[in-house]
Coordinates of C-alpha atoms and ligand atoms in Angstrom, one line a residue:
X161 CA 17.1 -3.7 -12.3
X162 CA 20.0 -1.5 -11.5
X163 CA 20.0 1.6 -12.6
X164 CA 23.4 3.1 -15.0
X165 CA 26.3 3.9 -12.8
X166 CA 24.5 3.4 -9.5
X167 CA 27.6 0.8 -8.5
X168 CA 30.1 3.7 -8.2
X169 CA 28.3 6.0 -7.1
X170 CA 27.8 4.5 -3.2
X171 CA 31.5 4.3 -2.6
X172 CA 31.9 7.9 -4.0
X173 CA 29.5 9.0 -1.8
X174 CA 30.9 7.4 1.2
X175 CA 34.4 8.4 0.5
X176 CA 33.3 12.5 0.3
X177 CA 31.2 12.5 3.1
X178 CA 33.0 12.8 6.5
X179 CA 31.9 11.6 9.8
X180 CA 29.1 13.7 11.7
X181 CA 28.4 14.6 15.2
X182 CA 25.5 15.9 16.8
X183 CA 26.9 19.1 17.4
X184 CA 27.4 19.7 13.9
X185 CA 24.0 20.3 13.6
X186 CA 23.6 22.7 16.1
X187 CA 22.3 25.0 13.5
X188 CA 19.3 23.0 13.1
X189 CA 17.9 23.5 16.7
X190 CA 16.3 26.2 16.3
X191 CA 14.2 25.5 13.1
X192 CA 13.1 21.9 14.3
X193 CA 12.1 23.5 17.5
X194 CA 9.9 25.7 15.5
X195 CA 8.7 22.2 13.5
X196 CA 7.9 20.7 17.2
X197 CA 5.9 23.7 18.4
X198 CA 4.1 25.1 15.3
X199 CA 3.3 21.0 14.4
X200 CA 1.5 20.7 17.7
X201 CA -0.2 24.1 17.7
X202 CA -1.7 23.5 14.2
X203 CA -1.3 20.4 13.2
X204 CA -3.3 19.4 10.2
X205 CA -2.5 15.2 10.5
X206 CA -5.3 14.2 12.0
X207 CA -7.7 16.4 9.6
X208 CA -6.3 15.0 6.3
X209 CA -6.9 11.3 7.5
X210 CA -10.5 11.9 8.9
X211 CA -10.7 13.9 5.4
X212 CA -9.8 10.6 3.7
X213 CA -11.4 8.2 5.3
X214 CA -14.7 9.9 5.1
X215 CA -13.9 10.5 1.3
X216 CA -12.9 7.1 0.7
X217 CA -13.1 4.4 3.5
X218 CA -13.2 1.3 1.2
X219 CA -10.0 1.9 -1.1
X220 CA -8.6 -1.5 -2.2
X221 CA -6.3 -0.9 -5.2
X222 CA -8.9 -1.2 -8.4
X223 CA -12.1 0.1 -6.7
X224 CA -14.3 3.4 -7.3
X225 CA -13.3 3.8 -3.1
X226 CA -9.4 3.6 -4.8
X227 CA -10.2 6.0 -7.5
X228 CA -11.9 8.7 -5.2
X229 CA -8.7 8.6 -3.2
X230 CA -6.7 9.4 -5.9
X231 CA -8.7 12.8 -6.5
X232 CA -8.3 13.4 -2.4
X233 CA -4.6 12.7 -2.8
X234 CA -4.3 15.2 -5.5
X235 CA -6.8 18.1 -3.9
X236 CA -4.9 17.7 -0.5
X237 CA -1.4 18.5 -1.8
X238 CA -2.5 20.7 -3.5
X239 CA -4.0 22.4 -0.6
X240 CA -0.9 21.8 1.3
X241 CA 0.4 24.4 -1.6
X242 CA 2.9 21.9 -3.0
X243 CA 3.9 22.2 -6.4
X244 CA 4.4 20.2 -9.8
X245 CA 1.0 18.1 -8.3
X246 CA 0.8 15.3 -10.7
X247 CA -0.9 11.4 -11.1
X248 CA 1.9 9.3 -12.4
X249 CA -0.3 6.2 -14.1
X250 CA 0.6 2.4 -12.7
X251 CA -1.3 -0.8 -13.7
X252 CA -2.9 -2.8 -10.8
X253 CA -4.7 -6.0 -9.6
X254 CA -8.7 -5.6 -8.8
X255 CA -10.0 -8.1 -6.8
X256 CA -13.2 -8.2 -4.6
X257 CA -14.0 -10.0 -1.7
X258 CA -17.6 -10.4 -2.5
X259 CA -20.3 -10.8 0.3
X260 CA -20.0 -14.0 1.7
X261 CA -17.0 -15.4 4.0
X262 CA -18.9 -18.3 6.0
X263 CA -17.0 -21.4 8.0
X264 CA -19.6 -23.8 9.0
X265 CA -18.7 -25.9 11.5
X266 CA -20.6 -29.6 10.8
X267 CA -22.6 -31.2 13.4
X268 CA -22.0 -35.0 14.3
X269 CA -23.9 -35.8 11.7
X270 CA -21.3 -34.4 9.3
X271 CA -24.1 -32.1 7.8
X272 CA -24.4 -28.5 7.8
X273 CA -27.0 -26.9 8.7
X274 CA -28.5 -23.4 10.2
X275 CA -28.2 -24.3 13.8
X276 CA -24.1 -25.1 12.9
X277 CA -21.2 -23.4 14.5
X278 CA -19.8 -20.4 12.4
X279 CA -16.9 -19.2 12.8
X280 CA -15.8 -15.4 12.3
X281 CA -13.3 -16.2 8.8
X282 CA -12.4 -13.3 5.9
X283 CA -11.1 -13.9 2.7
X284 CA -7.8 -13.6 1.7
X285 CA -6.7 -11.5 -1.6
X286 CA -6.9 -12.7 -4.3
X287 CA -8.0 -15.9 -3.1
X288 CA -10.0 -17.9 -5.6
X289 CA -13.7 -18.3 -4.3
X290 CA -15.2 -21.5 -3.8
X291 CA -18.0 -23.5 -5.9
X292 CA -21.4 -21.6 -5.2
X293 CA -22.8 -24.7 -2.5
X294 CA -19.2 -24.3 -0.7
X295 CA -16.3 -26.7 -0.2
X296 CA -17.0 -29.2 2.4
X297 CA -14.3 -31.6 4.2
X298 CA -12.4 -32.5 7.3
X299 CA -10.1 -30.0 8.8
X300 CA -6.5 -31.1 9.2
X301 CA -4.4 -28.5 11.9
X302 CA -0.5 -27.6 11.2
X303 CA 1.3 -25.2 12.8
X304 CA 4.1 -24.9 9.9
X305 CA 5.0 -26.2 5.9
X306 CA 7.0 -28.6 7.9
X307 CA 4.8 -30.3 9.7
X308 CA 2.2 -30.8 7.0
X309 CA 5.1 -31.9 4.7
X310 CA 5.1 -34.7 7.4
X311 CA 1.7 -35.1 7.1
X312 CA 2.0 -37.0 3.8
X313 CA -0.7 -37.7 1.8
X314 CA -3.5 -37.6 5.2
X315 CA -3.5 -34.2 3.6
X316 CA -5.1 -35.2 0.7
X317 CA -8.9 -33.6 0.3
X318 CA -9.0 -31.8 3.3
X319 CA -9.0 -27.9 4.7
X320 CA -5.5 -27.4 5.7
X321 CA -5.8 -25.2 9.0
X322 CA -2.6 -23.1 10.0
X323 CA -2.8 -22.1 13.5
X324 CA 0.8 -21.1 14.5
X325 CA 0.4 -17.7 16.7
X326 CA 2.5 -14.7 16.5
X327 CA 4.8 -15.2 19.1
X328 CA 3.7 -13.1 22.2
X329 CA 7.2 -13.3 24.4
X330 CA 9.0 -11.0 21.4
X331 CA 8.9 -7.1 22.1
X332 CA 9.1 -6.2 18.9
X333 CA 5.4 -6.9 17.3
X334 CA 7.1 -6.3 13.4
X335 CA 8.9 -9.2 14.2
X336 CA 6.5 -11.7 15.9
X337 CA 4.6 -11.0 12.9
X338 CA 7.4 -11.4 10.3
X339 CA 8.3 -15.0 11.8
X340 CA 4.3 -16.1 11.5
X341 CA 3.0 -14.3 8.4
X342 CA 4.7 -17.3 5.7
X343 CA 1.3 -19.2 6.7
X344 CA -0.8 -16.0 5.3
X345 CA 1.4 -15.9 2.3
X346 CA 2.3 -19.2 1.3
X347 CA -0.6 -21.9 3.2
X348 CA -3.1 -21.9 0.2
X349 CA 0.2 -23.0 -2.4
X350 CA 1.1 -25.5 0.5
X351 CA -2.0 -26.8 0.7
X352 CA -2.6 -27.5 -2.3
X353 CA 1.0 -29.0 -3.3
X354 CA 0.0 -31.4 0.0
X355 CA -3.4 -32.3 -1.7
X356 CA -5.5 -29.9 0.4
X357 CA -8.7 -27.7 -1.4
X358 CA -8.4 -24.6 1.2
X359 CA -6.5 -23.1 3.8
X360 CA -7.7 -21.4 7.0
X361 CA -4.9 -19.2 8.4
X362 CA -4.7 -17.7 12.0
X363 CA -5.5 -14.0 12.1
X364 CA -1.8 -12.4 12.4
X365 CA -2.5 -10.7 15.7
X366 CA -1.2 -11.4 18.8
X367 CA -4.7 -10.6 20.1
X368 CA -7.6 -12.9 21.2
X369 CA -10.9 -11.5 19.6
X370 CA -13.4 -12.3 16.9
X371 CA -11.9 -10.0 14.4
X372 CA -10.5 -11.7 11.2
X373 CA -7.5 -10.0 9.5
X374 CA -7.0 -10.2 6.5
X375 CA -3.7 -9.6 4.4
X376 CA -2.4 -10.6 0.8
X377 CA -1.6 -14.5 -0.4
X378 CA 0.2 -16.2 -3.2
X379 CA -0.7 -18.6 -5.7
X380 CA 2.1 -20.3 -7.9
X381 CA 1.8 -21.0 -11.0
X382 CA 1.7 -24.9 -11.8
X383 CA 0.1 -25.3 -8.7
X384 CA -4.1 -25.2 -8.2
X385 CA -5.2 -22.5 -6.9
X386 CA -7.7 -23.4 -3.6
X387 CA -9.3 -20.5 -1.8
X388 CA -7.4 -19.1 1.5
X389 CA -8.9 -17.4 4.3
X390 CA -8.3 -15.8 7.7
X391 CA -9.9 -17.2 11.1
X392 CA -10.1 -14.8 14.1
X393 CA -7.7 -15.9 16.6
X394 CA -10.5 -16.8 19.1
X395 CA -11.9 -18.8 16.0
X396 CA -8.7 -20.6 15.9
X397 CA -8.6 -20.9 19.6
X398 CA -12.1 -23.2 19.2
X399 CA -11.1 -25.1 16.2
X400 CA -8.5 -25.9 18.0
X401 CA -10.3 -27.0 20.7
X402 CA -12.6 -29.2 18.8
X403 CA -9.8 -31.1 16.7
X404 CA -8.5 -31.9 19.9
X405 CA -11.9 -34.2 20.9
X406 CA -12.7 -35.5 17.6
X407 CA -12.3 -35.3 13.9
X408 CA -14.1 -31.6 12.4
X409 CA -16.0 -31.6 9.3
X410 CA -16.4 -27.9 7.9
X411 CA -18.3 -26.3 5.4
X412 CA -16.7 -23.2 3.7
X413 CA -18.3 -20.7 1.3
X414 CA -16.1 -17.8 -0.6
X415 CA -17.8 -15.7 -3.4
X416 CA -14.8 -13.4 -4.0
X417 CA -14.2 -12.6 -7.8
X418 CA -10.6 -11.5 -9.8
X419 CA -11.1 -8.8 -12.3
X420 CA -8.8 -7.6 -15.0
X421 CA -6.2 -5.0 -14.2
X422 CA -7.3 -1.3 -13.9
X423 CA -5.4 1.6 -14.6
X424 CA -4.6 3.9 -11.5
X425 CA -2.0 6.3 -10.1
X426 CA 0.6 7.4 -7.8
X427 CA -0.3 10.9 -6.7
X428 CA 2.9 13.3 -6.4
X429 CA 3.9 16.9 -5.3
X430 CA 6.9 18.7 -4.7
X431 CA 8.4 21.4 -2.4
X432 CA 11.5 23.1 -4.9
X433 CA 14.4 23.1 -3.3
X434 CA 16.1 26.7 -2.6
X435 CA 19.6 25.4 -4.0
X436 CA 19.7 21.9 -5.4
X437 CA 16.4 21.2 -6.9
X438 CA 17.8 18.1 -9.0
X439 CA 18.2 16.3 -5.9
X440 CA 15.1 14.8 -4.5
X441 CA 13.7 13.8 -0.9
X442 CA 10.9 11.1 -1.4
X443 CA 8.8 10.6 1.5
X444 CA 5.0 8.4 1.3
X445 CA 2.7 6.1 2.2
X446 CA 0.2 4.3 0.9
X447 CA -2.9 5.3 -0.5
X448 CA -4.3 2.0 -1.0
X449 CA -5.5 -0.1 2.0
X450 CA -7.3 -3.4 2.9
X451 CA -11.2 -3.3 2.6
X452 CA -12.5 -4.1 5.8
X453 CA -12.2 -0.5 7.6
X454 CA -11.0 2.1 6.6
X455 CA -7.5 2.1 6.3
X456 CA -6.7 4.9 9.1
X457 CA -3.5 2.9 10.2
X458 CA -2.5 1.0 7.6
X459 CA -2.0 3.3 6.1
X460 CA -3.9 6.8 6.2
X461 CA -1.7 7.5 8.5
X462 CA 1.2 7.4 6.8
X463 CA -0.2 9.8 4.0
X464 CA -1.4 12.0 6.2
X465 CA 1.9 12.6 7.8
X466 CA 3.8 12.8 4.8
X467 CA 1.7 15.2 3.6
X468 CA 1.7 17.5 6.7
X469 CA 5.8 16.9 7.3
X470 CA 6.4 18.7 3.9
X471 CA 3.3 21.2 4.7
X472 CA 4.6 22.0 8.1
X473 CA 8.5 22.9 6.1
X474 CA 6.8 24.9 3.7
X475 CA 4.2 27.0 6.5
X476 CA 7.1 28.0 8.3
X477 CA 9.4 29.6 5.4
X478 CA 12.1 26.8 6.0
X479 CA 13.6 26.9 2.3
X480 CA 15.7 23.3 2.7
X481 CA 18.3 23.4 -0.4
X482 CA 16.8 19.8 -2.1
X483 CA 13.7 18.5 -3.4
X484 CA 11.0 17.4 -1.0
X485 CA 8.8 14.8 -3.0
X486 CA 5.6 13.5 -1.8
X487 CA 4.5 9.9 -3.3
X488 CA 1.6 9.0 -2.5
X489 CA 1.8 5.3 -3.5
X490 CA -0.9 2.5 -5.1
X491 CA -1.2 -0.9 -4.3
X492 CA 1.2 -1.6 -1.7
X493 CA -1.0 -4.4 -0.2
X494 CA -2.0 -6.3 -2.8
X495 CA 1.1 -6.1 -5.5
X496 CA 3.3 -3.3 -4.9
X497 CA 2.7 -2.0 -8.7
X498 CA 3.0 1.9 -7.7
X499 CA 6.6 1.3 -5.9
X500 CA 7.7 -0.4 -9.2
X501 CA 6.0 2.0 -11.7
X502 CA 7.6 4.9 -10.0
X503 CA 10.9 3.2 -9.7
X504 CA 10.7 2.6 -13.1
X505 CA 9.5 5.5 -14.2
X506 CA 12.1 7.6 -12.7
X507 CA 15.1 5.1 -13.3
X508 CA 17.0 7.8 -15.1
X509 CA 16.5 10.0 -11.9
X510 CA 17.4 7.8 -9.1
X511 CA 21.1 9.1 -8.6
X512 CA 19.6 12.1 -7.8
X513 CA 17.6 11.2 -5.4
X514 CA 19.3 11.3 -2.5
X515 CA 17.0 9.7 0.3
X516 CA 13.7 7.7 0.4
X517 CA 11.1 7.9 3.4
X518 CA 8.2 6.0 3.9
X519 CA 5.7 5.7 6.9
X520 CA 3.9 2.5 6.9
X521 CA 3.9 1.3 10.6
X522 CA 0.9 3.3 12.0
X523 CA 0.4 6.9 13.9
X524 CA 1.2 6.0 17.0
X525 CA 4.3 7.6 19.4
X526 CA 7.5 8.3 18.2
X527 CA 10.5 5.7 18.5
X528 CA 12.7 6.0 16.2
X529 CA 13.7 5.3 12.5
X530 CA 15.1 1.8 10.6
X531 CA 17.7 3.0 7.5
X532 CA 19.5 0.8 5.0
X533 CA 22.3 3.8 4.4
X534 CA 25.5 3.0 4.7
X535 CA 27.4 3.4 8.2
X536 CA 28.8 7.4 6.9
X537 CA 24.5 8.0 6.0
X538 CA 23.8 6.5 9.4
X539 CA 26.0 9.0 11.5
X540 CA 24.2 11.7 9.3
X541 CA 20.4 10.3 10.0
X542 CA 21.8 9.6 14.0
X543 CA 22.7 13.2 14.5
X544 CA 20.1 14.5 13.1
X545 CA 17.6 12.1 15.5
X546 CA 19.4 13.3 18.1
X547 CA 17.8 16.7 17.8
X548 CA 14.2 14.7 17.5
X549 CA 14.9 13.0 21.2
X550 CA 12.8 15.7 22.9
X551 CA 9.5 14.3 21.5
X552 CA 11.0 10.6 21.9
X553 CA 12.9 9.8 18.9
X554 CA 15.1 7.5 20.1
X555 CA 17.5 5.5 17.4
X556 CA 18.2 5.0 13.9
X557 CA 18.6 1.5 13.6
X558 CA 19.9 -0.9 10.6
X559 CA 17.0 -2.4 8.6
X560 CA 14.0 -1.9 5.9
X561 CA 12.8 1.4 4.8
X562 CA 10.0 0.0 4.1
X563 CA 8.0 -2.2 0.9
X564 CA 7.1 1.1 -1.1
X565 CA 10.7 2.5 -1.1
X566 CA 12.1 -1.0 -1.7
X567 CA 12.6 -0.6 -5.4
X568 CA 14.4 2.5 -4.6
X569 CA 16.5 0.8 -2.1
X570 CA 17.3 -2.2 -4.6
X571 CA 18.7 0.8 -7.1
X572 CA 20.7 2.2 -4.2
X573 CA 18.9 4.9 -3.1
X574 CA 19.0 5.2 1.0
X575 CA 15.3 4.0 2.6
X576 CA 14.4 5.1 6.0
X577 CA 11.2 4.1 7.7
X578 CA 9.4 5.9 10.5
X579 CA 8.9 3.4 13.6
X580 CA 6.1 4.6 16.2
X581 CA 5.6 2.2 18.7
X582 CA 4.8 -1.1 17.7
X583 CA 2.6 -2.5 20.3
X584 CA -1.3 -2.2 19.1
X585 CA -0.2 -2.2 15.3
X586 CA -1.5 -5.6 15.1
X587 CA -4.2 -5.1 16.8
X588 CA -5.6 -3.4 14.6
X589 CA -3.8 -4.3 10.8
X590 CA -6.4 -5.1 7.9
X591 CA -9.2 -6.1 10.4
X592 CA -12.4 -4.2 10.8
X593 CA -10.8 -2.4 14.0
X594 CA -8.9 -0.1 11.8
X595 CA -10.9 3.1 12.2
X596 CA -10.1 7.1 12.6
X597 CA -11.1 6.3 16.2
X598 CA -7.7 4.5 16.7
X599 CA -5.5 7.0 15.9
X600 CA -4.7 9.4 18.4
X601 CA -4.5 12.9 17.2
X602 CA -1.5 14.0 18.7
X603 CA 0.5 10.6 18.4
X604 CA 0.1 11.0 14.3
X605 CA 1.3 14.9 14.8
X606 CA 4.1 13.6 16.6
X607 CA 5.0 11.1 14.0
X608 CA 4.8 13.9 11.1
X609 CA 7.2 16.2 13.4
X610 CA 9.6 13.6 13.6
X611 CA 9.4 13.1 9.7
X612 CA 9.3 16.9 9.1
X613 CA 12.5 17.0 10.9
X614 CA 14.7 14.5 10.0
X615 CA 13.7 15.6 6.3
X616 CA 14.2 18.8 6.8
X617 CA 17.9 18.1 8.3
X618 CA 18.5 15.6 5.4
X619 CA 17.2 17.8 2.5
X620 CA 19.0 21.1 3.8
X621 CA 22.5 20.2 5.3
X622 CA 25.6 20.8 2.7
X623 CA 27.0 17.0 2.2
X624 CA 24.6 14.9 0.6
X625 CA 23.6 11.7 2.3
X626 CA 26.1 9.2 1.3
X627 CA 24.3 6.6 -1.2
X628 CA 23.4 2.6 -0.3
X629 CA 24.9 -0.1 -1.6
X630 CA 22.4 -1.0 -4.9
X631 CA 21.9 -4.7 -4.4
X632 CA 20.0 -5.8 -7.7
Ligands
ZN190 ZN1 0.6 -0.7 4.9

């Protein structure tokens, strides 16, 4: 939905706004210097996450683990000393994974027994589970929708297996996996429209380990629902290996259960602004996170730096003019129902808010930033970067914000997401490898400098950030 008068208002924007260059920011050296160096001598990053993770490791959207981080979320901001601390209330999915994930290979026999092959598989959510004795049939490989299109009906009552990897020549790891991850989302409806009664889907990682990663899957309706997992990639690697020499049989055994919607919340504070406290900064992450770990990258991190970026402003005295608005959002992995609450709930309040930042790509070293502003909002968020190059900020680049600031994007707000390097996010995304002891104290610091600055900039300089172009 588009928000009243948000069609006007971009090209206002962009017509009062004049062109920046670095130097006219030169006033801004010396506070972001003091952000840099008081960041690094006391950051509190790293301590919130391990805080959070030991609080609530397990916090899929609809679980007690999901509830308790709620009450962190609201007890750390307000120990950050922000202000207006709230829960804003959102409606979300609850599904569990239950305790068994098995893939039985079956011997030549075409029986399963305890001596079978198993391979290392996890569910994905909210996959259906399958009967209690498990669903046995003969694996069929694809590598995309096309070729088991082709396949016809030889589909028909078998596992559909997708096993097209993340393409390892492409630098940029985001994309890799946004070329591969339509298998994740759409092989179990695919499947099923082919005749199939599962899908096994290649762990989106362009690493070779025994780690299943699992990630969030569509049904549609009108079409059965079969249950969908994830195979490790080595996992793949030997299925793989064994279609190749003969026909596989497989045995596979889900217990994993739907519940009905719960009620949960976005948790939000504020830093006032000194001047123009109308117009609001957002900056989050996700609160949420896949239930295998414990969610330190995807995406502890990312709450734990927007919560020290706006800590670090206020600790040092910097008054910036606007609103800075933490939102710590709910259910970004599995439904994305605390983006769209909040856009909703504050439709009559999105011209005001002037920018939208969300950090959802790990705490690893700075790179840069991705923005959907306008070109005029781009020279503003480039300048300002420019001051951010001494701890490696390196570009503002057209794209995504990011899934949580979506909404706000849609309505025309400007998004800009934090991008830390890219290379080990996969490694370690909604697979049991995503631990404290990934993230590297200092990297996450980094990251929450480099957001604590370019807020800081955004929220505090006279002309207000041109807005985006609202697209729906
Ligand atoms: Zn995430």
């Amino acid at each position: 939905m588009l928000a009243k008068g948000v069609v006007c208002a971009c090209l206002a924007g962009a017509a009062l706004a004049p062109a920046r260059t670095p130097s006219d920011l030169s006033a801004y050296r010396e506070p972001l210097e003091r952000i840099l160096r008081e960041g690094l001598r006391t950051c509190t990053a790293h301590e919130l996450l391990l805080d959070l993770c030991r609080t609530a490791p397990h916090r899929l959207s609809g679980s007690s683990g999901a509830a308790d981080a709620v009450k962190w979320a609201k007890q750390a901001l307000e120990r950050a000393g922000l202000e207006n601390v709230r829960l804003e209330p959102c409606s979300v999915p609850f599904w569990e994974r239950g305790s068994t994930a098995e893939l039985a290979l079956a011997g030549a026999d075409g029986s399963v027994s305890a001596a079978s092959e198993r391979l290392a598989i996890a569910a994905l959510g909210p996959s259906v589970p399958t009967p209690v004795e498990g669903l046995t049939a003969e694996v069929v490989e694809v590598h995309d929708f096309e070729e088991l299109r082709a396949l016809g009906d030889s589909a028909r009552g078998k596992i559909v297996f997708f096993n097209r990897s993340m393409d390892a020549s492409l630098a940029d790891t985001f994309e890799a996996y946004g070329k591969a991850v339509d298998q994740r989302w759409g092989g179990a409806r695919e499947a099923a429209k082919a005749g199939g009664i599962a899908a096994i889907v290649r762990s989106m990682t362009t690493r070779l380990d025994d780690l299943p990663h699992t990630g969030s899957m569509g049904y549609e309706e009108g079409v059965p629902k079969v249950p969908a997992v994830a195979i490790s990639t080595h996992g793949a690697e030997r299925l793989a290996a064994r279609l190749k020499k003969a026909p596989v049989r497989a045995r596979l055994r889900l217990d994993c259960r739907q519940h009905e919607d719960q009620p949960s919340f976005n948790v939000v504070g504020e830093l006032p602004g000194s001047e123009l406290a109308s117009e609001v900064l957002v900056v989050g992450g996700h609160l949420d996170a896949w239930d295998l770990a414990e969610g330190a990258t995807d995406d502890g991190a990312g709450c734990a730096q927007s919560i020290e970026a706006v800590r670090l402003i206020k600790a040092l005295g910097l008054k910036p003019k606007r609103t800075l608005r933490v939102v710590l959002f709910m259910n970004e992995e599995n439904g994305l129902r605390g983006a769209k609450a909040y856009a909703e709930s504050h439709k009559d309040e999105l011209e005001q808010h002037v920018l939208a930042m969300e950090s959802d790509r790990g705490g690893f070293t700075p790179r840069g930033f991705e923005s959907d502003a306008s070109p005029e909002g781009l020279e503003l968020l480039r300048a300002a970067a420019e001051l951010l190059s001494p701890i490696g900020i390196g570009f503002v680049r057209p794209g995504s914000g990011g899934a949580d600031v979506g909404p706000l994007g849609r309505a025309g707000v400007p998004t800009i997401g934090y991008v830390p390097d890219c290379q080990r996010y996969f490694d370690i995304h909604h697979c049991e490898r995503d631990t404290v002891a990934q993230v590297s104290p200092r990297e996450l610091e980094l990251g929450a400098i480099s957001m604590a600055g370019m807020l800081y900039v955004v929220a505090d300089v006279p002309e207000r950030l041109p807005r985006a172009a609202a697209s729906k």
